[in-house]
mmCIF file of C-alpha atoms in Angstrom:
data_model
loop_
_atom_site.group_PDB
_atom_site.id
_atom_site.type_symbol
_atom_site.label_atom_id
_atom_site.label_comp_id
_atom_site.label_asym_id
_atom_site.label_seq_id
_atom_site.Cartn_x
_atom_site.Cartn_y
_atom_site.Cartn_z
ATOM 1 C CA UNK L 1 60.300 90.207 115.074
ATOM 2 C CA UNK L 2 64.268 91.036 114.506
ATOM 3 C CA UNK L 3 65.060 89.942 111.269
ATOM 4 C CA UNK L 4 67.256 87.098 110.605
ATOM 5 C CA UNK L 5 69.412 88.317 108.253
ATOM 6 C CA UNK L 6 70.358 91.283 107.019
ATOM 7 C CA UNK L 7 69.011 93.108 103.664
ATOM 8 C CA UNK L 8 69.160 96.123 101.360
ATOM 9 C CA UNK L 9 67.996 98.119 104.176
ATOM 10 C CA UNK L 10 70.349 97.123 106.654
ATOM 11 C CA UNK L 11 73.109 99.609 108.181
ATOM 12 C CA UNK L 12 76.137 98.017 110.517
ATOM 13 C CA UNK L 13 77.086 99.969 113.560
ATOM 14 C CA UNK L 14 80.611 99.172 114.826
ATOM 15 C CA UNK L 15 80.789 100.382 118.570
ATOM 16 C CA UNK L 16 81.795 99.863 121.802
ATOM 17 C CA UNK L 17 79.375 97.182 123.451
ATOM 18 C CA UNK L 18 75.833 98.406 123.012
ATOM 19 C CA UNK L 19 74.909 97.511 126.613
ATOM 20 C CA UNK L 20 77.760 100.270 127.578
ATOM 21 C CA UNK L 21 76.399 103.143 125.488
ATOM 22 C CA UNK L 22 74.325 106.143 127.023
ATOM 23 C CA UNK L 23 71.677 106.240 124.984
ATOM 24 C CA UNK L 24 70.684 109.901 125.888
ATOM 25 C CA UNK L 25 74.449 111.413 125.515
ATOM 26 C CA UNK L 26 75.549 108.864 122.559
ATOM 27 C CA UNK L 27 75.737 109.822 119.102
ATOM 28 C CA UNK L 28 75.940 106.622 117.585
ATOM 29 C CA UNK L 29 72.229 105.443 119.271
ATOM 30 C CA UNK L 30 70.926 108.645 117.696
ATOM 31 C CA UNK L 31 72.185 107.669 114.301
ATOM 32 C CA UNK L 32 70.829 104.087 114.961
ATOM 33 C CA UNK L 33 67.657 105.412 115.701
ATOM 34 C CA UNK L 34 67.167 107.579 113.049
ATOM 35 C CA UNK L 35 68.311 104.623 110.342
ATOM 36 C CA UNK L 36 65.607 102.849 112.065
ATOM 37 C CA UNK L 37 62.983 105.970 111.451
ATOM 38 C CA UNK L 38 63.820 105.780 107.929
ATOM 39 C CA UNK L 39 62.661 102.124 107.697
ATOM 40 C CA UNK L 40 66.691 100.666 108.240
ATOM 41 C CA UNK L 41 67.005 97.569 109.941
ATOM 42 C CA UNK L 42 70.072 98.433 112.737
ATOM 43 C CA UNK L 43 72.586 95.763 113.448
ATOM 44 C CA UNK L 44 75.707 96.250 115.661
ATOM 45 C CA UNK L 45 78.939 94.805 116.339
ATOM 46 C CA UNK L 46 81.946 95.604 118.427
ATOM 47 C CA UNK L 47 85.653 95.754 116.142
ATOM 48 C CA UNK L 48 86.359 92.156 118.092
ATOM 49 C CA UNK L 49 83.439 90.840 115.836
ATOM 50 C CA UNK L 50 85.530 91.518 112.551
ATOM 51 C CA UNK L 51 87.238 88.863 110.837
ATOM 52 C CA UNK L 52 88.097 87.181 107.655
ATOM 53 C CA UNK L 53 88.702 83.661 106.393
ATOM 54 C CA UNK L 54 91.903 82.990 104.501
ATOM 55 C CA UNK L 55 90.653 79.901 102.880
ATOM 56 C CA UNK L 56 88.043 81.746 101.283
ATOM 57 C CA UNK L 57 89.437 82.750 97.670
ATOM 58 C CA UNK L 58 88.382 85.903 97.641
ATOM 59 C CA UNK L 59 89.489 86.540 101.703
ATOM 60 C CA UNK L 60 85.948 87.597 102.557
ATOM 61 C CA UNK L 61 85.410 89.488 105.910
ATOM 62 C CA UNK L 62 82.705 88.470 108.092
ATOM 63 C CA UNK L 63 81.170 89.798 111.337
ATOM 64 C CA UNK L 64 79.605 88.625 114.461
ATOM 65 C CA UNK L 65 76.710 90.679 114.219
ATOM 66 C CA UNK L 66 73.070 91.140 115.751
ATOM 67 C CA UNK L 67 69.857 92.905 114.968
ATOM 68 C CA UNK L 68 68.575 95.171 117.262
ATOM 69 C CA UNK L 69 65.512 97.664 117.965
ATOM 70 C CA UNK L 70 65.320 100.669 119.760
ATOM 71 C CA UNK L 71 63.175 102.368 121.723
ATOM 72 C CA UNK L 72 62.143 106.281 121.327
ATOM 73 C CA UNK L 73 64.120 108.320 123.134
ATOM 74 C CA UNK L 74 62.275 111.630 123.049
ATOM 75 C CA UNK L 75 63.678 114.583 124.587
ATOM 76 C CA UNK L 76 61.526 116.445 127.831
ATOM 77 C CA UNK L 77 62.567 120.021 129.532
ATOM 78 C CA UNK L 78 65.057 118.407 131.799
ATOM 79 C CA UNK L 79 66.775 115.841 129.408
ATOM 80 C CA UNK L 80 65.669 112.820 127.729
ATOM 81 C CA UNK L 81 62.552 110.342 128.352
ATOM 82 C CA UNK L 82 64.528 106.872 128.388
ATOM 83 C CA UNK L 83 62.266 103.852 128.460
ATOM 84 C CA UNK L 84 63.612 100.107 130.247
ATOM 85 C CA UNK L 85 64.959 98.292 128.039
ATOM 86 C CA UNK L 86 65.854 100.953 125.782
ATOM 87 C CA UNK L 87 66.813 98.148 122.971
ATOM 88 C CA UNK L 88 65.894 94.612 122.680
ATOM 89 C CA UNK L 89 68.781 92.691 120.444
ATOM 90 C CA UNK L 90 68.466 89.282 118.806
ATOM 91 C CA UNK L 91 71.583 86.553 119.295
ATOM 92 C CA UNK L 92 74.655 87.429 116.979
ATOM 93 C CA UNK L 93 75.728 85.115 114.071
ATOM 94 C CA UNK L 94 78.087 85.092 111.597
ATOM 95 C CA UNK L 95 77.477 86.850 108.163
ATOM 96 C CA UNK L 96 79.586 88.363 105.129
ATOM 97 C CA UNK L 97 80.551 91.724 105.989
ATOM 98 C CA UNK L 98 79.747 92.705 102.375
ATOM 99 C CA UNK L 99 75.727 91.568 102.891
ATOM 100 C CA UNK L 100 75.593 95.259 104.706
ATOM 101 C CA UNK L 101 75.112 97.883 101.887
ATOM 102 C CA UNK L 102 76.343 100.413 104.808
ATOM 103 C CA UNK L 103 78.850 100.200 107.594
ATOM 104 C CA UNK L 104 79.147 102.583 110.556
ATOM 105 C CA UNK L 105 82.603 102.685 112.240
ATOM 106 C CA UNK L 106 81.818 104.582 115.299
ATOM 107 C CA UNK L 107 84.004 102.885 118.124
ATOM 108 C CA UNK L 108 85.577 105.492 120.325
ATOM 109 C CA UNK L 109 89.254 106.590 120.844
ATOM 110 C CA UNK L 110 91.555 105.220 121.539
ATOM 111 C CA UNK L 111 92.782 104.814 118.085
ATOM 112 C CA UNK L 112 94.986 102.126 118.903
ATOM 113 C CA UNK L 113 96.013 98.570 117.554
ATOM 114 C CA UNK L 114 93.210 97.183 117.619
ATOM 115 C CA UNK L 115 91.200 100.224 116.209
ATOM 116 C CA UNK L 116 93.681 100.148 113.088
ATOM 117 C CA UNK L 117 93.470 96.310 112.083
ATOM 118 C CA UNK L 118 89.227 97.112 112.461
ATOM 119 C CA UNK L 119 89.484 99.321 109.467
ATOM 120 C CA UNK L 120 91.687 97.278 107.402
ATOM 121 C CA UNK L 121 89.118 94.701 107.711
ATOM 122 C CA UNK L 122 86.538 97.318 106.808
ATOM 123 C CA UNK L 123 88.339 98.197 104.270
ATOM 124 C CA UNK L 124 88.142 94.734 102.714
ATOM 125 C CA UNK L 125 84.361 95.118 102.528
ATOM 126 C CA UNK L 126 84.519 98.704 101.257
ATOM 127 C CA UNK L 127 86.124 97.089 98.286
ATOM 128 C CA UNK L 128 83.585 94.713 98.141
ATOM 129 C CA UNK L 129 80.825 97.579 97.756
ATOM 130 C CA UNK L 130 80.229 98.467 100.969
ATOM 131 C CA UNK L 131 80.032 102.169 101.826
ATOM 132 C CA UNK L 132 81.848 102.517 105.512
ATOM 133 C CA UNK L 133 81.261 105.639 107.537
ATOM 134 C CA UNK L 134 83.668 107.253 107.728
ATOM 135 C CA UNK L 135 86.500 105.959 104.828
ATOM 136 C CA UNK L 136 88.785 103.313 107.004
ATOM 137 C CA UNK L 137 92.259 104.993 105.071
ATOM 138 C CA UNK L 138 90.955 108.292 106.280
ATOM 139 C CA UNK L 139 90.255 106.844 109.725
ATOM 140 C CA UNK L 140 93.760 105.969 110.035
ATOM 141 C CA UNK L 141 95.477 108.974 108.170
ATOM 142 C CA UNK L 142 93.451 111.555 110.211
ATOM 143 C CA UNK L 143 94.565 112.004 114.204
ATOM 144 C CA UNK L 144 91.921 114.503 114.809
ATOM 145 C CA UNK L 145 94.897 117.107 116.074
ATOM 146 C CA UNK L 146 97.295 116.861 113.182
ATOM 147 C CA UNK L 147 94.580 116.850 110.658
ATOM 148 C CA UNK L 148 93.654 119.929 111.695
ATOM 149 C CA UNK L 149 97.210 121.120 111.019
ATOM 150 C CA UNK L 150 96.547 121.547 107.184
ATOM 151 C CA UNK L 151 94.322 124.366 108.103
ATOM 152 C CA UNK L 152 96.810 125.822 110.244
ATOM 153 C CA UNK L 153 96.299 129.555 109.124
ATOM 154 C CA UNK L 154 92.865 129.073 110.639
ATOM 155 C CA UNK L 155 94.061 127.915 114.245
ATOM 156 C CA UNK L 156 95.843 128.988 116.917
ATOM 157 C CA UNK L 157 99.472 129.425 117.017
ATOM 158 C CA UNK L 158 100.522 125.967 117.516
ATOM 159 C CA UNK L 159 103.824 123.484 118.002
ATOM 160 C CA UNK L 160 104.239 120.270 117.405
ATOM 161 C CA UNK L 161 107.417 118.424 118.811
ATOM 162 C CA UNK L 162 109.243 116.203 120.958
ATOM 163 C CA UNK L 163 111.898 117.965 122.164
ATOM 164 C CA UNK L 164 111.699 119.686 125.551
ATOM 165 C CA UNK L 165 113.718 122.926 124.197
ATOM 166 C CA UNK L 166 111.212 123.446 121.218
ATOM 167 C CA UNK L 167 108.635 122.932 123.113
ATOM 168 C CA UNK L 168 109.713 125.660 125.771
ATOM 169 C CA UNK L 169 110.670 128.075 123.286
ATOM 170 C CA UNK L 170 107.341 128.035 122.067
ATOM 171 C CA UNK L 171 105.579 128.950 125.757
ATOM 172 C CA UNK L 172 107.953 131.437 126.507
ATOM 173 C CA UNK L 173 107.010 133.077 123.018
ATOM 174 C CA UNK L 174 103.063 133.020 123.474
ATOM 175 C CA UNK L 175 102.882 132.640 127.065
ATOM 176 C CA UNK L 176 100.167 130.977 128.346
ATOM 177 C CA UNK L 177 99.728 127.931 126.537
ATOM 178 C CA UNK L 178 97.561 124.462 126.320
ATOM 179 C CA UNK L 179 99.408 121.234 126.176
ATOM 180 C CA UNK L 180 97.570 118.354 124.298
ATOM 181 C CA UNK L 181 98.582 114.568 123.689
ATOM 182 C CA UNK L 182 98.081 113.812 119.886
ATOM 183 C CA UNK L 183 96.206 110.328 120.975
ATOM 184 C CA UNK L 184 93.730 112.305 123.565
ATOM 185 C CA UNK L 185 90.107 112.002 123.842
ATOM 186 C CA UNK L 186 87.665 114.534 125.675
ATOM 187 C CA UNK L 187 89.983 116.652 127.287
ATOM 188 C CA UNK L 188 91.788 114.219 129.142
ATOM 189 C CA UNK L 189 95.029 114.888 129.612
ATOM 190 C CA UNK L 190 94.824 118.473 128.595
ATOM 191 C CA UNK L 191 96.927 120.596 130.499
ATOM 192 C CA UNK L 192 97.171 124.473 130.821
ATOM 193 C CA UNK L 193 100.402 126.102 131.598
ATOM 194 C CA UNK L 194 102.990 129.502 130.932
ATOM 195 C CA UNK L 195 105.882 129.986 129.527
ATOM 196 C CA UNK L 196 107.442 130.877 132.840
ATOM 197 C CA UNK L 197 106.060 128.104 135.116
ATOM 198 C CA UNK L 198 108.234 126.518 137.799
ATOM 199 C CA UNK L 199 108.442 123.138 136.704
ATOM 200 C CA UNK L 200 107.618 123.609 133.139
ATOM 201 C CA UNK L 201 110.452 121.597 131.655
ATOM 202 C CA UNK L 202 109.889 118.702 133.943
ATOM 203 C CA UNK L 203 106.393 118.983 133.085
ATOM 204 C CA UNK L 204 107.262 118.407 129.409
ATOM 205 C CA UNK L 205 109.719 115.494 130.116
ATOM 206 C CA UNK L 206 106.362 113.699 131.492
ATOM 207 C CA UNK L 207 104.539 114.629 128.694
ATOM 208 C CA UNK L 208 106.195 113.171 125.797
ATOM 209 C CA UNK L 209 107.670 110.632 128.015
ATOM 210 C CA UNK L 210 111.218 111.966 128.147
ATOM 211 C CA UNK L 211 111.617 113.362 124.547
ATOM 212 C CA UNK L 212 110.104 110.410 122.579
ATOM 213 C CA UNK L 213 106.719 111.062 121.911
ATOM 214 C CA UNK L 214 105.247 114.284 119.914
ATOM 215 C CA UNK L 215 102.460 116.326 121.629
ATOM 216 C CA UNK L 216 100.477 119.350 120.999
ATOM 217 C CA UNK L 217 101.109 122.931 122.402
ATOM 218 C CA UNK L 218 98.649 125.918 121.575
ATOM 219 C CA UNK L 219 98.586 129.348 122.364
ATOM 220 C CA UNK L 220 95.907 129.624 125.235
ATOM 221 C CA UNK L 221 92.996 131.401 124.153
ATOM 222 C CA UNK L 222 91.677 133.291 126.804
ATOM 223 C CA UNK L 223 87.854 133.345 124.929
ATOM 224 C CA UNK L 224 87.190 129.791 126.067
ATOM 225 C CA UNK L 225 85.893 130.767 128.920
ATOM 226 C CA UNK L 226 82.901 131.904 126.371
ATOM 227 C CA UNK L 227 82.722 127.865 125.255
ATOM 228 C CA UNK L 228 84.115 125.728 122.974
ATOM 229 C CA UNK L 229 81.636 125.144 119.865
ATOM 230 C CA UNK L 230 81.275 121.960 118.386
ATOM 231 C CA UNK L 231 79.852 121.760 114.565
ATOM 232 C CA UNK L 232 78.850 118.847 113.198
ATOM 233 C CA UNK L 233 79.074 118.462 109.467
ATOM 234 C CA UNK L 234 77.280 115.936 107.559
ATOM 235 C CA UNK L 235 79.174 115.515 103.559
ATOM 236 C CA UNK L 236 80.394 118.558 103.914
ATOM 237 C CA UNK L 237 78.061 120.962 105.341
ATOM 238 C CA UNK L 238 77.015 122.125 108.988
ATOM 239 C CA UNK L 239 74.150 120.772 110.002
ATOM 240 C CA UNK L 240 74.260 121.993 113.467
ATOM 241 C CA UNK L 241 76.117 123.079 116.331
ATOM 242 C CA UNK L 242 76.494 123.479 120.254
ATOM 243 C CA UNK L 243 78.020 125.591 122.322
ATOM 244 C CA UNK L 244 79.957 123.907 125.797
ATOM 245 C CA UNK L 245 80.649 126.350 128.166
ATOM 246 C CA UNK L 246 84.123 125.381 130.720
ATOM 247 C CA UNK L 247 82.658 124.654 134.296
ATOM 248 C CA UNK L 248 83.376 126.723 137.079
ATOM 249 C CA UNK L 249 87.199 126.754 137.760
ATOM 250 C CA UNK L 250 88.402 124.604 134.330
ATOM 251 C CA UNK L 251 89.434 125.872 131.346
ATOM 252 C CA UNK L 252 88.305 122.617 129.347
ATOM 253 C CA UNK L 253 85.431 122.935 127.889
ATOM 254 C CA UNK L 254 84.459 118.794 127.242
ATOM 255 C CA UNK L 255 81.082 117.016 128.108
ATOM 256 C CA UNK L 256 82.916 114.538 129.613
ATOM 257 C CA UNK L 257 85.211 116.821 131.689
ATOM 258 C CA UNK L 258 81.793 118.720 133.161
ATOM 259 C CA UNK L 259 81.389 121.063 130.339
ATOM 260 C CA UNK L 260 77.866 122.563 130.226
ATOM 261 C CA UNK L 261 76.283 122.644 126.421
ATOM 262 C CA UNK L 262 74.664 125.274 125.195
ATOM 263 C CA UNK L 263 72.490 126.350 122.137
ATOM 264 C CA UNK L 264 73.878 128.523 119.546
ATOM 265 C CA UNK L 265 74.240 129.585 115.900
ATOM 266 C CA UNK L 266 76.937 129.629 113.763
ATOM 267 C CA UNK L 267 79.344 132.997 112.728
ATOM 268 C CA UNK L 268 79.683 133.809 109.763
ATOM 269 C CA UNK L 269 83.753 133.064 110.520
ATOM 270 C CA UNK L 270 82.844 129.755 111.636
ATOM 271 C CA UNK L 271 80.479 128.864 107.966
ATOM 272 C CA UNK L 272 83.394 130.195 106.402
ATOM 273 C CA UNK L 273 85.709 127.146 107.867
ATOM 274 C CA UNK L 274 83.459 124.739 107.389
ATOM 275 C CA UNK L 275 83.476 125.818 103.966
ATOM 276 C CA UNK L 276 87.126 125.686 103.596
ATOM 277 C CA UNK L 277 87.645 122.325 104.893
ATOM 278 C CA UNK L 278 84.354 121.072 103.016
ATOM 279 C CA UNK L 279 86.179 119.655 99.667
ATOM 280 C CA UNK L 280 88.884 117.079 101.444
ATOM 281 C CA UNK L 281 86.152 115.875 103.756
ATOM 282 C CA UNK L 282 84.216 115.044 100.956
ATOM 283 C CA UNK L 283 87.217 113.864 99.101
ATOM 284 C CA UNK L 284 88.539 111.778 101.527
ATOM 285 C CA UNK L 285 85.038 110.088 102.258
ATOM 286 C CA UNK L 286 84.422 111.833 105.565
ATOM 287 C CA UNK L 287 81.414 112.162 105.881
ATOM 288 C CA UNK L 288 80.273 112.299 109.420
ATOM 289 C CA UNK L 289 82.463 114.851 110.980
ATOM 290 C CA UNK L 290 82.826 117.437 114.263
ATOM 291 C CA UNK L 291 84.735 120.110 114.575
ATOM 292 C CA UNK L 292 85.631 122.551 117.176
ATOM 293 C CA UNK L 293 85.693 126.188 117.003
ATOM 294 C CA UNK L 294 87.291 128.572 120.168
ATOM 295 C CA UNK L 295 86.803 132.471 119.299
ATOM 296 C CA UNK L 296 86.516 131.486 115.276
ATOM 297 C CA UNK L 297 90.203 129.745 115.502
ATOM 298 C CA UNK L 298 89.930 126.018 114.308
ATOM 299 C CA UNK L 299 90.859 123.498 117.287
ATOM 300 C CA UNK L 300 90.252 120.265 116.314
ATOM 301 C CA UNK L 301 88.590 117.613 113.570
ATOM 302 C CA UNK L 302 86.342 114.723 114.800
ATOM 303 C CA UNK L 303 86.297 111.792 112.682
ATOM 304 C CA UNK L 304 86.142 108.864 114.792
ATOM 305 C CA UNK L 305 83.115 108.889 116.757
ATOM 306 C CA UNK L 306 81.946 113.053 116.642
ATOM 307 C CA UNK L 307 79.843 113.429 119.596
ATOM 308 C CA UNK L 308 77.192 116.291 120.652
ATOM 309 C CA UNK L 309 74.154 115.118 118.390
ATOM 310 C CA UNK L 310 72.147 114.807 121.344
ATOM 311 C CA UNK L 311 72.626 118.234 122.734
ATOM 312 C CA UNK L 312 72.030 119.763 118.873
ATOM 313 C CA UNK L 313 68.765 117.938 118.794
ATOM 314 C CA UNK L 314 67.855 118.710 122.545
ATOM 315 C CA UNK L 315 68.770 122.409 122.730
ATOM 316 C CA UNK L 316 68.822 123.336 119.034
ATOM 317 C CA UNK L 317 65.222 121.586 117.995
ATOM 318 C CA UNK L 318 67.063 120.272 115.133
ATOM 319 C CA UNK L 319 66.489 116.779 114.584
ATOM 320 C CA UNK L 320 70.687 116.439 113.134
ATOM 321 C CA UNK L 321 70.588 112.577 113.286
ATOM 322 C CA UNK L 322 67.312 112.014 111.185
ATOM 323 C CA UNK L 323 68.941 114.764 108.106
ATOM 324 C CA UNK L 324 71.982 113.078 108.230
ATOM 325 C CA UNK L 325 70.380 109.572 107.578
ATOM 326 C CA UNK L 326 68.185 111.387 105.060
ATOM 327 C CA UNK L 327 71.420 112.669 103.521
ATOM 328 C CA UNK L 328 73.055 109.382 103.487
ATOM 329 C CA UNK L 329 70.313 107.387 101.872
ATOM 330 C CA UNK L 330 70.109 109.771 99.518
ATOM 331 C CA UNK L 331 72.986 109.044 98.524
#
C-alpha cells in the first residue's frame, strides 16, 4: 500500500506533472527511483501545489502532494525496458511542507514567475528544517549562463549585452560566433552566425528584442562537432559524464535538439574545472549540478533540473542516480 502520510523517510519531488515525464530520458524519475531503492517513500508535486496559510502564526507552507511507486526501469541493448503503468500514485492531500525531511525542486526551465514564487515558498520550509535540492536563493541567483560567467577564464571568449553595436563588435572580433538567450533551455533558440553576415544587425535587433533584453554571444568553437560533454556533479564532485555528439548538419549538440549521447571519460582539464567550481557549489547548497564542457572550455552550469542521468547510467554502467541518493542520505 502507498502510505498515507509522509515520514522520516520521505523525499518531495517538485516537477512538472508526473504523467508528462519520460521516464527513460528523465532525470528526476531516476532520482525518484533510486530514493525508492534506498527504502524512501517518493511523493511528488507540481510548484502549483505550493502554498501557505497566512492565518497560521508561524505562515506554514503546505503542499498538495501524493505518494507514488515506481516501477523498474532497467536498461536493455537498445534503450530502456519500460513496464505499463510505469508508476501507480495515491490521491493528493494537503500536508505541512516541513513533514518532508527532503525536498527536490526539479521543475524544468523556464525559470519564470511562477518558478521564482515556488522557491520562496520552499524556502519557507528550508527554514523550517527542510533540506531543498538544490538551495531555492541559489535557484534564483544562478541563470545557468551568467553563473558560469564567474569562471570566465575557463570559457570561451564571451559578451554579454544589449546593445546591437557591442554585440557586433564582438563577432567581427572572433568571427564566427554562437548567440544564446540568457532564459534558454536545450538549445532552443541557439543561433550560429559571423561577424560578417548579411543581416547580422537585424538579426540582433530580434534577439534582444530591439536593444532591451541582454543575451549571450560566444566565440564558436569549431571542436563541437566532437560533442558537447555533460558532467554531472553530485556535492561537489563528478560522478559521471556523457558525451552528445551534434547530429548531422547542426552545430547544437542537445538531446532534445537530436543530439546523439555518447560514453566517455573525463580529461584531466575537465576534473580540473570541476574542481575549481567545487567550493561555491557546495557553498551555495548546490548540490545536484550539470555542467557542460566543449574542447575543455566551460559552457554552461545546470542547476535547475540537470539532465543526462539516464544516458550516464545506460552507456557508462554507472548507476549515478543510486550514489547520489547514497550521497545525500548520507548526509
Amino acid at each position: 500500500m502507498l502510505p498515507s502520510e509522509p515520514g522520516a523517510t520521505s523525499q518531495l519531488f517538485v516537477v512538472d506533472p508526473i504523467e508528462r515525464l519520460r521516464p527513460t530520458k528523465d532525470s528526476s524519475v531516476a532520482l525518484m527511483q533510486a530514493a525508492q531503492r534506498a527504502g524512501q517513500q517518493v511523493w511528488v508535486c507540481t510548484p502549483a501545489d505550493l502554498a501557505v496559510h497566512g492565518r497560521d502564526p508561524a505562515h506554514q507552507p503546505l503542499v498538495q502532494a501524493q505518494p507514488v511507486r515506481l516501477a523498474e526501469i532497467r536498461p536493455s541493448a537498445s534503450g530502456w525496458e519500460l513496464p505499463e503503468p510505469w508508476f501507480e500514485a495515491a490521491e493528493p492531500r494537503w500536508i505541512p511542507l516541513a513533514a518532508f525531511p527532503r525536498v527536490w525542486m526539479r521543475k524544468d526551465p523556464p525559470v519564470d514567475e511562477a518558478y521564482l514564487y515556488a522557491t520562496h515558498l520552499l524556502e519557507l520550509a528550508e527554514r523550517q528544517g527542510v533540506r531543498v535540492l538544490n538551495r531555492p536563493a541559489s535557484l534564483r541567483a544562478w541563470n545557468e549562463k551568467l553563473g558560469a560567467l564567474r569562471w570566465s577564464h575557463l570559457m570561451a571568449p564571451s559578451l554579454v549585452a544589449s546593445r546591437v553595436d557591442q554585440l557586433a563588435a564582438f563577432a567581427a572580433e572572433h568571427g564566427e560566433v554562437v548567440l544564446k538567450p540568457l532564459g534558454g533551455r536545450a538549445g532552443i533558440g541557439v543561433v550560429r552566425s559571423h561577424g560578417q553576415a548579411p543581416g547580422l544587425k537585424a538579426l540582433l535587433e530580434l534577439v534582444t528584442g530591439q536593444q532591451q533584453l541582454p543575451v549571450m554571444v560566444q566565440a564558436f568553437l569549431p571542436a563541437v562537432t566532437a560533442g558537447d560533454k555533460r558532467i554531472l556533479l553530485v556535492d561537489g564532485e563528478p560522478l559521471g559524464a556523457v558525451n552528445r555528439r551534434p547530429a548531422a548538419g547542426e552545430f547544437r549538440s542537445n538531446l532534445a535538439v537530436g543530439g546523439q549521447p555518447e560514453a566517455c571519460e573525463l580529461s584531466d582539464a575537465e576534473r580540473s574545472i570541476c574542481a575549481e567550481l567545487a567550493p561555491a557549489l557546495r557553498e551555495e547548497g548546490l548540490f545536484f549540478v550539470g555542467i557542460d564542457v566543449i574542447d575543455g572550455r566551460l559552457s554552461e552550469i545546470n542547476v535547475t533540473s540537470p539532465t543526462g542521468v539516464r544516458e550516464v547510467e545506460r552507456l557508462g554502467g554507472i548507476p549515478l542516480a543510486d550514489q547520489t541518493m547514497e550521497r545525500l542520505l548520507a548526509a
